[in-house]
PDB file of C-alpha atoms and ligand atoms in Angstrom:
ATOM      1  CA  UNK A 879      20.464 -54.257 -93.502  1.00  0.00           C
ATOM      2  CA  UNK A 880      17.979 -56.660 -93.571  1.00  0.00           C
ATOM      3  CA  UNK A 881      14.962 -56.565 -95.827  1.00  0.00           C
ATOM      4  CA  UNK A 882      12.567 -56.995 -92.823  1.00  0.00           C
ATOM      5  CA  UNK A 883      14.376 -56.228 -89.795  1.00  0.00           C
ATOM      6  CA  UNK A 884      13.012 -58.759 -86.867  1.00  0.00           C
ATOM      7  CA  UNK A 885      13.480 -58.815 -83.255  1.00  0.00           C
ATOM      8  CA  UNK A 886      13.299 -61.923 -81.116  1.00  0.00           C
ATOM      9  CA  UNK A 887      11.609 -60.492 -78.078  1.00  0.00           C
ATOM     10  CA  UNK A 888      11.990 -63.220 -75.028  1.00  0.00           C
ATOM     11  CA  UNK A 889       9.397 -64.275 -72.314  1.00  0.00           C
ATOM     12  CA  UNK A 890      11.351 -62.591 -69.739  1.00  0.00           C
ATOM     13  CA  UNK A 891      11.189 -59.313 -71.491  1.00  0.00           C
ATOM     14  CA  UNK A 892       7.100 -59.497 -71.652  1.00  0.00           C
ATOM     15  CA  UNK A 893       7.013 -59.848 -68.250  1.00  0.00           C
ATOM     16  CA  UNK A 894      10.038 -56.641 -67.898  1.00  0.00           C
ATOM     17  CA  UNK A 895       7.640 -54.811 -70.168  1.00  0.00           C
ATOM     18  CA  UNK A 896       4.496 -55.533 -69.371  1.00  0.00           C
ATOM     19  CA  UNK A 897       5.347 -54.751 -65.280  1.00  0.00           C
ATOM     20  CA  UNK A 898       6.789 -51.219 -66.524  1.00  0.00           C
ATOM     21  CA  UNK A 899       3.123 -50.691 -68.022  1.00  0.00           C
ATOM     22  CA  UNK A 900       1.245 -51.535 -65.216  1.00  0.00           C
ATOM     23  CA  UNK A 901       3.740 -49.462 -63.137  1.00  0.00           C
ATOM     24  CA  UNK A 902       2.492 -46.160 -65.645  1.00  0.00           C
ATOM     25  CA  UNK A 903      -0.901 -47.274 -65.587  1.00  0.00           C
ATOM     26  CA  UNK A 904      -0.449 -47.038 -61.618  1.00  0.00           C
ATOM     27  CA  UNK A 905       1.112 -44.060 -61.126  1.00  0.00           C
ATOM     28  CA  UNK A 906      -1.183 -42.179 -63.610  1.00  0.00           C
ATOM     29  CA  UNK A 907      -3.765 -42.577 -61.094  1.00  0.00           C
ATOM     30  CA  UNK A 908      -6.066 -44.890 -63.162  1.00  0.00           C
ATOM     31  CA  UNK A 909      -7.923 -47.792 -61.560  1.00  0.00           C
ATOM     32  CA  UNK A 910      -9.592 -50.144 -64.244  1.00  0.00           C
ATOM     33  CA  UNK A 911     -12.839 -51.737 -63.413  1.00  0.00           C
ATOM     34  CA  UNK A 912     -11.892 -54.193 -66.418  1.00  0.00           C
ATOM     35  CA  UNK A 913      -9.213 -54.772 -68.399  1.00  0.00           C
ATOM     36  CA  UNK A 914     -10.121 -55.497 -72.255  1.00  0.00           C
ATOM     37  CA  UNK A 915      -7.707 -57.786 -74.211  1.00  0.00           C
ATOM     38  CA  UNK A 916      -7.253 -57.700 -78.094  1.00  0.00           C
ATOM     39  CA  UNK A 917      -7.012 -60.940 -79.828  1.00  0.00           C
ATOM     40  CA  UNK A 918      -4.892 -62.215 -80.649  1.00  0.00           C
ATOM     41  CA  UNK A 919      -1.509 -59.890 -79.767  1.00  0.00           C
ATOM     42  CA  UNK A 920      -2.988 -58.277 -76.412  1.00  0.00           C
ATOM     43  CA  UNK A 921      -3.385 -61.709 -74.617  1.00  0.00           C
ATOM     44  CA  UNK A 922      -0.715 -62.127 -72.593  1.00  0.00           C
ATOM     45  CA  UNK A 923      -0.013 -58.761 -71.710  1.00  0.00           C
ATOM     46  CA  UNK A 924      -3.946 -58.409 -70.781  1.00  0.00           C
ATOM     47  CA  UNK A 925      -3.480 -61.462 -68.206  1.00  0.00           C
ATOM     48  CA  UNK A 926      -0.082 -60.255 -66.808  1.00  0.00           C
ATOM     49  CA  UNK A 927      -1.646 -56.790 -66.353  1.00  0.00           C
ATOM     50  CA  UNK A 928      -4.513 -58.569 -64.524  1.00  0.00           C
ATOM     51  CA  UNK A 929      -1.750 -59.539 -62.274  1.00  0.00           C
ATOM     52  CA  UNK A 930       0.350 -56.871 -61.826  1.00  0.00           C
ATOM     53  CA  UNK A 931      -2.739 -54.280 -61.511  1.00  0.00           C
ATOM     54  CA  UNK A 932      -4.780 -56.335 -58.956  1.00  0.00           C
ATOM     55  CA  UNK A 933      -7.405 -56.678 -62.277  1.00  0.00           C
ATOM     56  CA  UNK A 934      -9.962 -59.925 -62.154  1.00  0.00           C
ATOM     57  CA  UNK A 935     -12.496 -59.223 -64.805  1.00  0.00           C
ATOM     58  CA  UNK A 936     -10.923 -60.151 -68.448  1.00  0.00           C
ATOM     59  CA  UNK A 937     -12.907 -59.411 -71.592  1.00  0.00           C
ATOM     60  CA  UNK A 938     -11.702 -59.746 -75.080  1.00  0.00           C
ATOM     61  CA  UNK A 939     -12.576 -58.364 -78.526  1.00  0.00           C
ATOM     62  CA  UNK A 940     -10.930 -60.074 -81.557  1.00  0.00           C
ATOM     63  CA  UNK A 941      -9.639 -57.038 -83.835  1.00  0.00           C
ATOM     64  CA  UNK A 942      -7.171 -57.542 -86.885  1.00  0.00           C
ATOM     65  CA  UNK A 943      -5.303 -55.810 -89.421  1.00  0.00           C
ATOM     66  CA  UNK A 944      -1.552 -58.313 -89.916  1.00  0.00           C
ATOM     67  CA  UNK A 945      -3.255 -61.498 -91.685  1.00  0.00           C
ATOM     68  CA  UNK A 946       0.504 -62.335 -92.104  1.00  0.00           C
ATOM     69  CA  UNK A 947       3.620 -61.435 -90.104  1.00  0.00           C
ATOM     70  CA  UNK A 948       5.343 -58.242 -91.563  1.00  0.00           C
ATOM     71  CA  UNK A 949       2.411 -57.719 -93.940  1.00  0.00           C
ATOM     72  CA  UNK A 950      -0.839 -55.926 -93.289  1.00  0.00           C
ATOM     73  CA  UNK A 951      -4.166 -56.241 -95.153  1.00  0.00           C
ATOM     74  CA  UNK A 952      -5.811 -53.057 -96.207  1.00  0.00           C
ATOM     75  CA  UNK A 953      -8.212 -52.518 -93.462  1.00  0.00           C
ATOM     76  CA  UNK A 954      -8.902 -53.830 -89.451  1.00  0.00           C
ATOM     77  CA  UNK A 955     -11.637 -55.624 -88.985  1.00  0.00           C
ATOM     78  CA  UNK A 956     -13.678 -56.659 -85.827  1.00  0.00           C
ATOM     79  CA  UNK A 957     -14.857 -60.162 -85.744  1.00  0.00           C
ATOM     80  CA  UNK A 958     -17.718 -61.417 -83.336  1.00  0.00           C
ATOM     81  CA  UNK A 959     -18.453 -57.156 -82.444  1.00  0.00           C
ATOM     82  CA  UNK A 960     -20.597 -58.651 -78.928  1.00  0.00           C
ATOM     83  CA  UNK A 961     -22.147 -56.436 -77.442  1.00  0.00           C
ATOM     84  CA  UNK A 962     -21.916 -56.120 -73.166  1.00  0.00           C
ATOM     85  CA  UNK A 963     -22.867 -53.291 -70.474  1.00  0.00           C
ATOM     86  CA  UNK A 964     -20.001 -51.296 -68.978  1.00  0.00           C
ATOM     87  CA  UNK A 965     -22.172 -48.627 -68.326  1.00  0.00           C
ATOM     88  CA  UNK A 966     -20.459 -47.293 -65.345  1.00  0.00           C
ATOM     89  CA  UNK A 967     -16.876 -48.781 -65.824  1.00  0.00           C
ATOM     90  CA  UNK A 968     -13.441 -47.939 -66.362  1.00  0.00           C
ATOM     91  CA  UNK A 969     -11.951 -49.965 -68.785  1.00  0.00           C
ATOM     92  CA  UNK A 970      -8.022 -50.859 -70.210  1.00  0.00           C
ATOM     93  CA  UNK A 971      -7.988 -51.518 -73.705  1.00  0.00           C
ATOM     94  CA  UNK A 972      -4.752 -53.747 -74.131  1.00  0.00           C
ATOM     95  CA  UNK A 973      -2.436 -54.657 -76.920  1.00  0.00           C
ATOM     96  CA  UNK A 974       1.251 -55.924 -77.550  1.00  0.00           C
ATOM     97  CA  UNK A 975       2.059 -53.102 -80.196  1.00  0.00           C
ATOM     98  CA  UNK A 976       0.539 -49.700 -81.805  1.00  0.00           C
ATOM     99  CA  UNK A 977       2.211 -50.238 -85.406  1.00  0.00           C
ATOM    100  CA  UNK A 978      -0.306 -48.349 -87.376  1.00  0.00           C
ATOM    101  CA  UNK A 979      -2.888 -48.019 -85.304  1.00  0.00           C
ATOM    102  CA  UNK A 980      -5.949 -49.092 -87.104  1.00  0.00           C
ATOM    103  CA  UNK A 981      -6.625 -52.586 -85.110  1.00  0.00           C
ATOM    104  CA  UNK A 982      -6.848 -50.730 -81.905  1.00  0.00           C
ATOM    105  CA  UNK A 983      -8.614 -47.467 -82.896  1.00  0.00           C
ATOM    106  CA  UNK A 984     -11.451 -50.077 -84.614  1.00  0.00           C
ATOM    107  CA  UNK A 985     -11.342 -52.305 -81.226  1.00  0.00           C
ATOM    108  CA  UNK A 986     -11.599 -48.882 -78.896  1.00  0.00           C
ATOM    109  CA  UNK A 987     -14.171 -47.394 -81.561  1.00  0.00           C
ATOM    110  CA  UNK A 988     -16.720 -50.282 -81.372  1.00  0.00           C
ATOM    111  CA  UNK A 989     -16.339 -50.008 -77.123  1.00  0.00           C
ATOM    112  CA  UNK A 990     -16.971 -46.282 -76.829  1.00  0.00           C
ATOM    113  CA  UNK A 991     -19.845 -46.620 -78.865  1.00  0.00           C
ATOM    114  CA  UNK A 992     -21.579 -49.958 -77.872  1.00  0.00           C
ATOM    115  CA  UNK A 993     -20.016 -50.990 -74.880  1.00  0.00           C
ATOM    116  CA  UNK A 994     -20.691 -46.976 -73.189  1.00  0.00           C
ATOM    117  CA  UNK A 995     -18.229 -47.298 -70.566  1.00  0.00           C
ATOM    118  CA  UNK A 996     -17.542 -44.041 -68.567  1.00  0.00           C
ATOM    119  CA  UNK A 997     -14.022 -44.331 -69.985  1.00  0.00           C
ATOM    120  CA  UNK A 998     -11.816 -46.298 -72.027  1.00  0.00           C
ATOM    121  CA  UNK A 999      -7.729 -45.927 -71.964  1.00  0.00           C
ATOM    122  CA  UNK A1000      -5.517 -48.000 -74.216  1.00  0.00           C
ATOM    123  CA  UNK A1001      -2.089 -49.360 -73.026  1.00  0.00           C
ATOM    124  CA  UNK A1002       0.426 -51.136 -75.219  1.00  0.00           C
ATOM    125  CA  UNK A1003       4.083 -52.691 -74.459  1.00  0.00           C
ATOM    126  CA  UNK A1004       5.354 -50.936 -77.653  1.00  0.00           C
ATOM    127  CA  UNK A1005       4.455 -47.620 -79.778  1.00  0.00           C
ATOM    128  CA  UNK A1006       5.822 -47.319 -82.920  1.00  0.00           C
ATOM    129  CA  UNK A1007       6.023 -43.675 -82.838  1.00  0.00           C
ATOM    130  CA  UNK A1008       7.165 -42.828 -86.818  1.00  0.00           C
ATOM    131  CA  UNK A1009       3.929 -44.518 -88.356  1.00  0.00           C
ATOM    132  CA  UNK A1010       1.502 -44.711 -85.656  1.00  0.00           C
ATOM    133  CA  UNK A1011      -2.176 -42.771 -86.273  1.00  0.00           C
ATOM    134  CA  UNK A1012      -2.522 -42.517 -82.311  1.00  0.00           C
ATOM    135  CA  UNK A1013      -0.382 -41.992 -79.509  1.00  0.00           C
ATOM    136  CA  UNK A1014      -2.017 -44.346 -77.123  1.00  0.00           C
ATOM    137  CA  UNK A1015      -2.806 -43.591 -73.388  1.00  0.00           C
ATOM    138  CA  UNK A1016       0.200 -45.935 -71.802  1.00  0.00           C
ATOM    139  CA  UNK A1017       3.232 -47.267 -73.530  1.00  0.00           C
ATOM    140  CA  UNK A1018       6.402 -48.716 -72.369  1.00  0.00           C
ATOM    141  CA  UNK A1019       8.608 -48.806 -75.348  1.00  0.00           C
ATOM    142  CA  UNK A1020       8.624 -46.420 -78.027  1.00  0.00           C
ATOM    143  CA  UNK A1021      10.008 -47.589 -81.448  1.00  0.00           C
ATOM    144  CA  UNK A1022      11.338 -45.112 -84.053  1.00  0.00           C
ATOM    145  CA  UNK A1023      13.037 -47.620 -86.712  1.00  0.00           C
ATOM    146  CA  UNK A1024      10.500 -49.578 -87.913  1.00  0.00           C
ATOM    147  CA  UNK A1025      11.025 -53.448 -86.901  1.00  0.00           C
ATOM    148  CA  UNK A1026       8.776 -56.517 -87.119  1.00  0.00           C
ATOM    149  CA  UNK A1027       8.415 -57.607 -82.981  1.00  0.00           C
ATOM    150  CA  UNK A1028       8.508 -61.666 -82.536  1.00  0.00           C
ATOM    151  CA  UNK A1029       7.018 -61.873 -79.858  1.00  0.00           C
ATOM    152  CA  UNK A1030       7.367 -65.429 -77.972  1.00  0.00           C
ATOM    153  CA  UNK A1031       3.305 -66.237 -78.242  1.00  0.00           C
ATOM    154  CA  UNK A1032       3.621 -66.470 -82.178  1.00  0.00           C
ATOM    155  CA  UNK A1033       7.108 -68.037 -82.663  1.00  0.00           C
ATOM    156  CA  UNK A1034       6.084 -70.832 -85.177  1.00  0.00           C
ATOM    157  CA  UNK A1035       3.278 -69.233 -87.025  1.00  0.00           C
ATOM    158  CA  UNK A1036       5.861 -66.422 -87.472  1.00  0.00           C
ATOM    159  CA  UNK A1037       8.504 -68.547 -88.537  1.00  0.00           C
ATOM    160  CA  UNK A1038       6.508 -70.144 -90.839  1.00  0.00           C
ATOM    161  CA  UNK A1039       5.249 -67.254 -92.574  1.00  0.00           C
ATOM    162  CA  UNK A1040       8.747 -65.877 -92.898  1.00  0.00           C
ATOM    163  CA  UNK A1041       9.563 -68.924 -94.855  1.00  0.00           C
ATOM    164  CA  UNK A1042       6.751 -69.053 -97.279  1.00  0.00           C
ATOM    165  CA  UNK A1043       6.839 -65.294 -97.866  1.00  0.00           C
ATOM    166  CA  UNK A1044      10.924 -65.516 -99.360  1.00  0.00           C
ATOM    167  CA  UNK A1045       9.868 -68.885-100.994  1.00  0.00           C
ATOM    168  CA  UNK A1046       6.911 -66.156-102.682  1.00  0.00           C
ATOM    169  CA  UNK A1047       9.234 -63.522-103.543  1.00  0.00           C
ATOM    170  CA  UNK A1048      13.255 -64.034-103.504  1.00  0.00           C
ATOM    171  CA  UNK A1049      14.029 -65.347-106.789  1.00  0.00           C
ATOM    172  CA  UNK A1050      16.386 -67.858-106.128  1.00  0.00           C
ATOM    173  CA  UNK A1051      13.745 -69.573-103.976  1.00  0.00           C
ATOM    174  CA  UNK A1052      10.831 -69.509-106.546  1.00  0.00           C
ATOM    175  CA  UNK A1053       8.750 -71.814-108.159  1.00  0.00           C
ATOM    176  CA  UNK A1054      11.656 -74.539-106.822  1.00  0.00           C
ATOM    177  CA  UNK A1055       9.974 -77.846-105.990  1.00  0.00           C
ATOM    178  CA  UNK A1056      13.299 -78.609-103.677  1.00  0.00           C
ATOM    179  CA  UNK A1057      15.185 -76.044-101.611  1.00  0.00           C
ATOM    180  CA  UNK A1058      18.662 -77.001-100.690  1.00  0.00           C
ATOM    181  CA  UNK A1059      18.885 -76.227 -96.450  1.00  0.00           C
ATOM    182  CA  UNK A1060      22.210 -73.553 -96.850  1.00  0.00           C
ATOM    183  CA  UNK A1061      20.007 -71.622 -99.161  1.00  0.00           C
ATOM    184  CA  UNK A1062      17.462 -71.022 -97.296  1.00  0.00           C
ATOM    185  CA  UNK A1063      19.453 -70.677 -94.322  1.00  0.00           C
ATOM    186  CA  UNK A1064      21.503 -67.771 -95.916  1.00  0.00           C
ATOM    187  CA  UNK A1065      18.392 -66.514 -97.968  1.00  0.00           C
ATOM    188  CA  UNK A1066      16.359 -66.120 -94.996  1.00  0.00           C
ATOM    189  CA  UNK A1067      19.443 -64.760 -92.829  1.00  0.00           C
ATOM    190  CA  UNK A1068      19.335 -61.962 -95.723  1.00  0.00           C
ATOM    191  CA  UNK A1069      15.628 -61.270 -95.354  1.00  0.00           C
ATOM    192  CA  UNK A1070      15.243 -60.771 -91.608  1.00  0.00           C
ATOM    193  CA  UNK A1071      18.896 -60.539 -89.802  1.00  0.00           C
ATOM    194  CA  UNK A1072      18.162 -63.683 -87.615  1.00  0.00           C
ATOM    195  CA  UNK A1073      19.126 -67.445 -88.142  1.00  0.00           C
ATOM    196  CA  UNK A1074      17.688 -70.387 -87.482  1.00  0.00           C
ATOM    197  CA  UNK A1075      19.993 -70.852 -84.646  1.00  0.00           C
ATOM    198  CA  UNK A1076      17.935 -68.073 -82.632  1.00  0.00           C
ATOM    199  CA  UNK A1077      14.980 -69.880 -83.272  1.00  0.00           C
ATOM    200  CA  UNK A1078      16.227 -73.075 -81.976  1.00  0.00           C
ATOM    201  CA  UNK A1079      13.520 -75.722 -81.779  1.00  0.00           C
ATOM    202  CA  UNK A1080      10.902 -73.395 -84.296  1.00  0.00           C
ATOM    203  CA  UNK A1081      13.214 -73.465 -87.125  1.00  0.00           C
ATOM    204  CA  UNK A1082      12.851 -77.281 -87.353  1.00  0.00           C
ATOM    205  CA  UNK A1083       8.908 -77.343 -86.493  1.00  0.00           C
ATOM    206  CA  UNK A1084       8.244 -74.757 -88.702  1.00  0.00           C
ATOM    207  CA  UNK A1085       9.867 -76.975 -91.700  1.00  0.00           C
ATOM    208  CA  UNK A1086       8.281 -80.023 -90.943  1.00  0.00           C
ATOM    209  CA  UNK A1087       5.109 -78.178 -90.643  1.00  0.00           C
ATOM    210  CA  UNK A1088       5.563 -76.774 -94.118  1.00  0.00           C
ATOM    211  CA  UNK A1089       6.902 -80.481 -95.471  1.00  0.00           C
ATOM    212  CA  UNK A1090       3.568 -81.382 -94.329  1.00  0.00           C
ATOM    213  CA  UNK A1091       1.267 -78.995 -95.957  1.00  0.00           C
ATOM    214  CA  UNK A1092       2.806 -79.681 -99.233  1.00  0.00           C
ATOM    215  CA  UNK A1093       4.531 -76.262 -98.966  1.00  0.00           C
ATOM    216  CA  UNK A1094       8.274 -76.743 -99.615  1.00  0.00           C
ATOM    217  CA  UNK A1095      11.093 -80.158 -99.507  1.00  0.00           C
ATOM    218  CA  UNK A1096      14.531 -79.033 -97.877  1.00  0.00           C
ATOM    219  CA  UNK A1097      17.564 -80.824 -99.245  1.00  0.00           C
ATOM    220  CA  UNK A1098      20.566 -81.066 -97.149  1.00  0.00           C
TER     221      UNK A1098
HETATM  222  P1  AMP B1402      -1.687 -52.175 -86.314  1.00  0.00           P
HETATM  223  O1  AMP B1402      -3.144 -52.243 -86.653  1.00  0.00           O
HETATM  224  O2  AMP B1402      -0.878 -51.847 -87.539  1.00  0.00           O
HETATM  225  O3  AMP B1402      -1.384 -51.199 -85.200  1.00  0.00           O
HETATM  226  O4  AMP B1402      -1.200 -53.625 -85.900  1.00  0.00           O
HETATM  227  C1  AMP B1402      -1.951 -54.392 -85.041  1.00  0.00           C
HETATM  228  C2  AMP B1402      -1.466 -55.763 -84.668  1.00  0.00           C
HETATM  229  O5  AMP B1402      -0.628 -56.402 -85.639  1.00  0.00           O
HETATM  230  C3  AMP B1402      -0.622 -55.692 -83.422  1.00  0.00           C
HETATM  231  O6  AMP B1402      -1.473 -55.800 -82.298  1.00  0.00           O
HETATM  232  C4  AMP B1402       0.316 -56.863 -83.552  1.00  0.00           C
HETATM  233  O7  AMP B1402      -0.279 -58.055 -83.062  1.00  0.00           O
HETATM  234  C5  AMP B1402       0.541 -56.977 -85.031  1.00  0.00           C
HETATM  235  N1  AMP B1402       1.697 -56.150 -85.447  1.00  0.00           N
HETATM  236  C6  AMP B1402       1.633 -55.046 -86.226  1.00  0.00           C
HETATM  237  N2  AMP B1402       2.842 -54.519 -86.422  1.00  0.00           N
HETATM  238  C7  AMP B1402       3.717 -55.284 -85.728  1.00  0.00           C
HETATM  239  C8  AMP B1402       5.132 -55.222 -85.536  1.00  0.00           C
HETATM  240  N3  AMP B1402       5.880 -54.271 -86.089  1.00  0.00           N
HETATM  241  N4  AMP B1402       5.703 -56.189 -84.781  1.00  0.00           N
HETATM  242  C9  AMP B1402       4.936 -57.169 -84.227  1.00  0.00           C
HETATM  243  N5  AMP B1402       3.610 -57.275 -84.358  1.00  0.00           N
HETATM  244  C10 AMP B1402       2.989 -56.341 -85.107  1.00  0.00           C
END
């Protein structure tokens, strides 16, 4: 088993997943006046939903709890809290994932209270059932095992992040000025149960991006 098990999730599956949503949103009955989009994660699926539900008014509100991938910070916090009248409104709160819960209870929070819409309903592609504080309104997937989503939007900050965290904390990466390429291959093969290979043109980017900051030299 991998330390932190991750799943490649592909463009064609957001659009799979995020039509199944708007299909539940639509059969439950419930007609948005707005749909509200949570930075970053919620973009996409907040535009396709646009689409799929007939939406045109977009709003955003930037809430966040992951600073890195696979590893949250202690609390959510709501940058830029703006405030706007949707007195009157229905609204669709939207994110990629429920993992915890925090990021979206904070971002649906702040709009109940200062936004005063006549209702608010949150829709996700994914609920992570086993650790989630909220079950939210519409879901498509649920999760039980606990698994870090890669979703296509975030593919080389992801990457990247992957990389410095085993340079952090596997030993036989440590505090090593040069890393020879199999190593890291087979270290971070151990780590996350994917390979460069599924990352195809990220793998590469995401080392010369790191060569660049100063982070790490690969030796082949
Ligand atoms: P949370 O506050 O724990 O519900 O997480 C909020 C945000 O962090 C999500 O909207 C995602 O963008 C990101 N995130 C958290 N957990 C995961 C996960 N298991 N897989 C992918 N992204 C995640």
């Amino acid at each position: 088993m991998p330390k932190i098990p991750v799943k490649l999730v592909s463009w064609d599956e957001i659009v799979e997943w995020s039509r199944g949503l708007a299909k539940r949103v639509e059969e439950s009955g419930y007609t948005p006046d707005a749909i509200v989009a949570v930075a970053r994660g919620g973009y996409v699926p907040a535009r396709l939903l646009c689409d799929f539900l007939d939406v045109t008014d977009l709003l955003s509100v930037q809430s966040q709890h992951w600073v890195e991938a696979a590893k949250a910070q202690e609390k959510a916090v709501l940058k830029y809290p703006y405030k706007v009248d949707m007195r009157g409104k229905r609204l669709l709160l939207v994110d990629d994932i429920v993992d915890t819960g925090e990021t979206l209870l904070l971002a649906r929070d702040f709009i109940r209270d200062n936004w005063e819409p006549d209702e608010v309903r949150v829709a996700v592609l994914q609920w992570i059932s086993t650790v989630a504080k909220f079950r939210p309104d519409y879901y498509y997937i649920e999760v039980r095992d606990w698994t870090w989503f890669q979703y296509p939007w975030t593919r080389l900050e992801d990457t990247q992040q992957f990389i410095q965290r085993i340079l952090r904390e596997d030993p036989r990466l440590q505090d090593k000025k040069e890393v020879e390429a199999d190593l890291l291959v087979q270290v971070f093969r151990e780590w996350y149960g994917i390979s460069p290979e599924d990352l195809g043109w990220y793998w590469e980017e995401a080392i010369r991006r790191l060569e660049k900051k100063g982070v790490l030299r690969v030796k082949s």
